[in-house]
PDB file of C-alpha atoms in Angstrom:
ATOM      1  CA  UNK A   1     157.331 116.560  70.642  1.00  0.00           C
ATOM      2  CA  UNK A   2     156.899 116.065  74.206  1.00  0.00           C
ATOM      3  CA  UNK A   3     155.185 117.493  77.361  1.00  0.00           C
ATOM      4  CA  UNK A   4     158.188 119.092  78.683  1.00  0.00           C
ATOM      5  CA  UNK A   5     159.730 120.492  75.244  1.00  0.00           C
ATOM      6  CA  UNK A   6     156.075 122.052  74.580  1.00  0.00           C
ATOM      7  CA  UNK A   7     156.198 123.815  77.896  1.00  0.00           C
ATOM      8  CA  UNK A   8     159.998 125.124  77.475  1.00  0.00           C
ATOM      9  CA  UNK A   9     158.782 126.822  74.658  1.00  0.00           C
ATOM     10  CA  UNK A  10     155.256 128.425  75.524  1.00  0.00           C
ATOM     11  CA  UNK A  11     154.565 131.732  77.134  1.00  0.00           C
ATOM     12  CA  UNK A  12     151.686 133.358  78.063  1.00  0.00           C
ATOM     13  CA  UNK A  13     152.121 135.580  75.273  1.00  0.00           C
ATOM     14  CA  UNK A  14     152.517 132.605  72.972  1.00  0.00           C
ATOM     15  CA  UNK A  15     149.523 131.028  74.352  1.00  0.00           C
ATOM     16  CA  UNK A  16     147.408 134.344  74.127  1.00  0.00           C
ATOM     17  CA  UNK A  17     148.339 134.393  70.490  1.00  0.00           C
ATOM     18  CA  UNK A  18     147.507 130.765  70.181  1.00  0.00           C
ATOM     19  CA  UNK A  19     143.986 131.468  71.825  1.00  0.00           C
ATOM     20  CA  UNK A  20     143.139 134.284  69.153  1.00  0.00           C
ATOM     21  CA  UNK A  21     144.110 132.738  66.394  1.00  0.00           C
ATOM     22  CA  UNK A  22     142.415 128.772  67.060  1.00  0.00           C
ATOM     23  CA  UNK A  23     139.390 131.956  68.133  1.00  0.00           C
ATOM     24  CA  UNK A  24     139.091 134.102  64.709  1.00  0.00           C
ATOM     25  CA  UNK A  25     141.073 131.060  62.817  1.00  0.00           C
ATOM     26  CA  UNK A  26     143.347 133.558  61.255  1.00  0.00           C
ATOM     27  CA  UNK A  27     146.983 134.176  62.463  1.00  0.00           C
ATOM     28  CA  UNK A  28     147.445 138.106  64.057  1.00  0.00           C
ATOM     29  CA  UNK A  29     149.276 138.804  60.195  1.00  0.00           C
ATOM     30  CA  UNK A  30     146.211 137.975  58.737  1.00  0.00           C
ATOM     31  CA  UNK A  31     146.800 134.337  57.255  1.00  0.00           C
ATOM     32  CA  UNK A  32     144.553 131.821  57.690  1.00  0.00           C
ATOM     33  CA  UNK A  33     145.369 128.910  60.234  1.00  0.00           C
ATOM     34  CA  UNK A  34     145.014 124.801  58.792  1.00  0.00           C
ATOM     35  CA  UNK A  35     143.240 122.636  60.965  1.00  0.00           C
ATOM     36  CA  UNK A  36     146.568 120.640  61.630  1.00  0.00           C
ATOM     37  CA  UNK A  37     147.828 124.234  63.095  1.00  0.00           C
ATOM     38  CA  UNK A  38     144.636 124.573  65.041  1.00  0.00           C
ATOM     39  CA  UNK A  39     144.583 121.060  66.590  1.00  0.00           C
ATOM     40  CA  UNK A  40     148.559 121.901  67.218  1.00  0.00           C
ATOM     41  CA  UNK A  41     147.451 125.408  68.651  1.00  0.00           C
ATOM     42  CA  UNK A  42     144.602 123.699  71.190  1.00  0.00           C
ATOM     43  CA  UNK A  43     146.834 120.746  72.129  1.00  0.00           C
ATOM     44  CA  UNK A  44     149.384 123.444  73.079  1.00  0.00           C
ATOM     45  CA  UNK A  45     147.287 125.570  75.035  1.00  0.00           C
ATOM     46  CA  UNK A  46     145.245 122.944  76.915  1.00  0.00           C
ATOM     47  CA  UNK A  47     149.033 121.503  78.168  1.00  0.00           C
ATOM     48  CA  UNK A  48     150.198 125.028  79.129  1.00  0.00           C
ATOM     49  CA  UNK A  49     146.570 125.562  80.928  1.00  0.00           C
ATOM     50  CA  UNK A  50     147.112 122.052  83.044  1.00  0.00           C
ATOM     51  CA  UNK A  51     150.259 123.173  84.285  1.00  0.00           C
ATOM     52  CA  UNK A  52     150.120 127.024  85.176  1.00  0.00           C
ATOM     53  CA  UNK A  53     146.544 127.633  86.014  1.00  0.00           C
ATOM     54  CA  UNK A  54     144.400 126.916  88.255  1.00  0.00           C
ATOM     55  CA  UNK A  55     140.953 124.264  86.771  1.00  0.00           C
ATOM     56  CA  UNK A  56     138.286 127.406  86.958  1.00  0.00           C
ATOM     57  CA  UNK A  57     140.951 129.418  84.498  1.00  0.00           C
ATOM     58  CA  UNK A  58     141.407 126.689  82.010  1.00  0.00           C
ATOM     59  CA  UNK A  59     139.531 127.008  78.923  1.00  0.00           C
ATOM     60  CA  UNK A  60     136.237 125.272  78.804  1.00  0.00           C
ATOM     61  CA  UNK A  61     135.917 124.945  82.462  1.00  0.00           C
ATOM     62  CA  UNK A  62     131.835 124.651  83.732  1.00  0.00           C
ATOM     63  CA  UNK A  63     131.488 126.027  87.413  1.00  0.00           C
ATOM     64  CA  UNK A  64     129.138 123.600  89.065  1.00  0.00           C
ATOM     65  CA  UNK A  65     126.315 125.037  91.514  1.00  0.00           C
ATOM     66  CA  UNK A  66     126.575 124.335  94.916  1.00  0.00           C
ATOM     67  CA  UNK A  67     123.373 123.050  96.689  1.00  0.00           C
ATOM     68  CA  UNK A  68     121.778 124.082  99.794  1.00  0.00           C
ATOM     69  CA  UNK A  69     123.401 121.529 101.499  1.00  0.00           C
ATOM     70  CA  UNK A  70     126.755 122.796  99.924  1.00  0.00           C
ATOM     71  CA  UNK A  71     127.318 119.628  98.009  1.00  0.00           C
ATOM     72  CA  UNK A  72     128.259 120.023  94.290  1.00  0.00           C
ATOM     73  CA  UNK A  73     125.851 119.829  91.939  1.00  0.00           C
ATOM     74  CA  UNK A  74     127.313 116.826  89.635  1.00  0.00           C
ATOM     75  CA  UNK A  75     129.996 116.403  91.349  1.00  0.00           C
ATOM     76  CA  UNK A  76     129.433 112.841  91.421  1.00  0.00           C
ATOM     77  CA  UNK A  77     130.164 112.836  87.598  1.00  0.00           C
ATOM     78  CA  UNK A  78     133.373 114.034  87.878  1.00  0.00           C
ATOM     79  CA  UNK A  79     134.473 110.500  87.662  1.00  0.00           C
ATOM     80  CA  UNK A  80     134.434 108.413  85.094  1.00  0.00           C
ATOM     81  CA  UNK A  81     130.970 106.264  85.127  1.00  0.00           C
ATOM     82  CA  UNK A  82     129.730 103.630  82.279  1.00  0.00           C
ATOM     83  CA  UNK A  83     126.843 105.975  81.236  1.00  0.00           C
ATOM     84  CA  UNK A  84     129.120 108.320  80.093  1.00  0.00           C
ATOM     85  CA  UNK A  85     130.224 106.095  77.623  1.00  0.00           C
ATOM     86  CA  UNK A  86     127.191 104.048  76.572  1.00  0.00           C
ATOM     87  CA  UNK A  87     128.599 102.605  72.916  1.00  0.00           C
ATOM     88  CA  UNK A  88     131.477 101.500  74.713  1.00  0.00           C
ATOM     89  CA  UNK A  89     131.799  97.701  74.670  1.00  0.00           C
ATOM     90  CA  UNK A  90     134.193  98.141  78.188  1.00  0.00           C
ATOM     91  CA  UNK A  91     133.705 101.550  79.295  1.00  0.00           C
ATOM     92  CA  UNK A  92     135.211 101.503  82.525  1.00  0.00           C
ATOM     93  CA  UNK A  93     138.823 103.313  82.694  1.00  0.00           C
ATOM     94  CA  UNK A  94     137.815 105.216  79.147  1.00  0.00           C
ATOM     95  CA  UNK A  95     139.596 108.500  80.043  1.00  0.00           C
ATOM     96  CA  UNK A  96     141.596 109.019  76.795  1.00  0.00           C
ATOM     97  CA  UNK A  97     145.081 110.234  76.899  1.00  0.00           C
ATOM     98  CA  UNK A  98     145.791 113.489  75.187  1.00  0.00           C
ATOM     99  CA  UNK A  99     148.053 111.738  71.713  1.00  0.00           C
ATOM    100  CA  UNK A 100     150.812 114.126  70.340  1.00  0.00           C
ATOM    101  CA  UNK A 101     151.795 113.710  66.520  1.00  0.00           C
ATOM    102  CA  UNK A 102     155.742 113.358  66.315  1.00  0.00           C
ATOM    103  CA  UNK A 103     156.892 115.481  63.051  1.00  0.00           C
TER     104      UNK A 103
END
């Protein structure tokens, strides 16, 4: 399945529904949810996230302090660096595509 055929068919209240159950790891009828549906549910989610809110909405955003000298604390991080990846043999460009199963 692709990007744009995942969108078509998520809305919010899909994606709320999605949240609670990858949450309490039950579906709202009371089944349980397989970690194939989870890793489906999160994949989903995190693609709807990227393209209708904003980065401090998304799910597992970390607000950064902001210095005295209003500088972001970390911000230099938020690029890729080779100590973020130190058992790496080539680290540099190691920002890993998000990889959809086809069914």
């Amino acid at each position: 399945m692709d990007k744009q055929t995942i969108l078509a068919s998520l809305t919010p209240e899909v994606v709320d529904k999605f949240r609670m159950a990858i949450e309490l790891g039950k579906w709202p009828d009371g089944r349980k949810i397989t970690a194939e549906q989870r890793e489906t549910c999160m994949q989903a989610v995190m693609i709807w996230e990227h393209e209708h809110l904003p980065l401090a909405e998304r799910t597992g955003y970390i607000h950064k302090p902001v210095k005295e000298d209003g500088s972001i604390v970390g911000a230099e991080c938020d690029v890729e660096h080779e100590h973020h990846y130190p058992n790496m043999p080539n680290p540099k460009g190691a920002v890993q595509p998000v990889k959809f199963r086809n069914k």
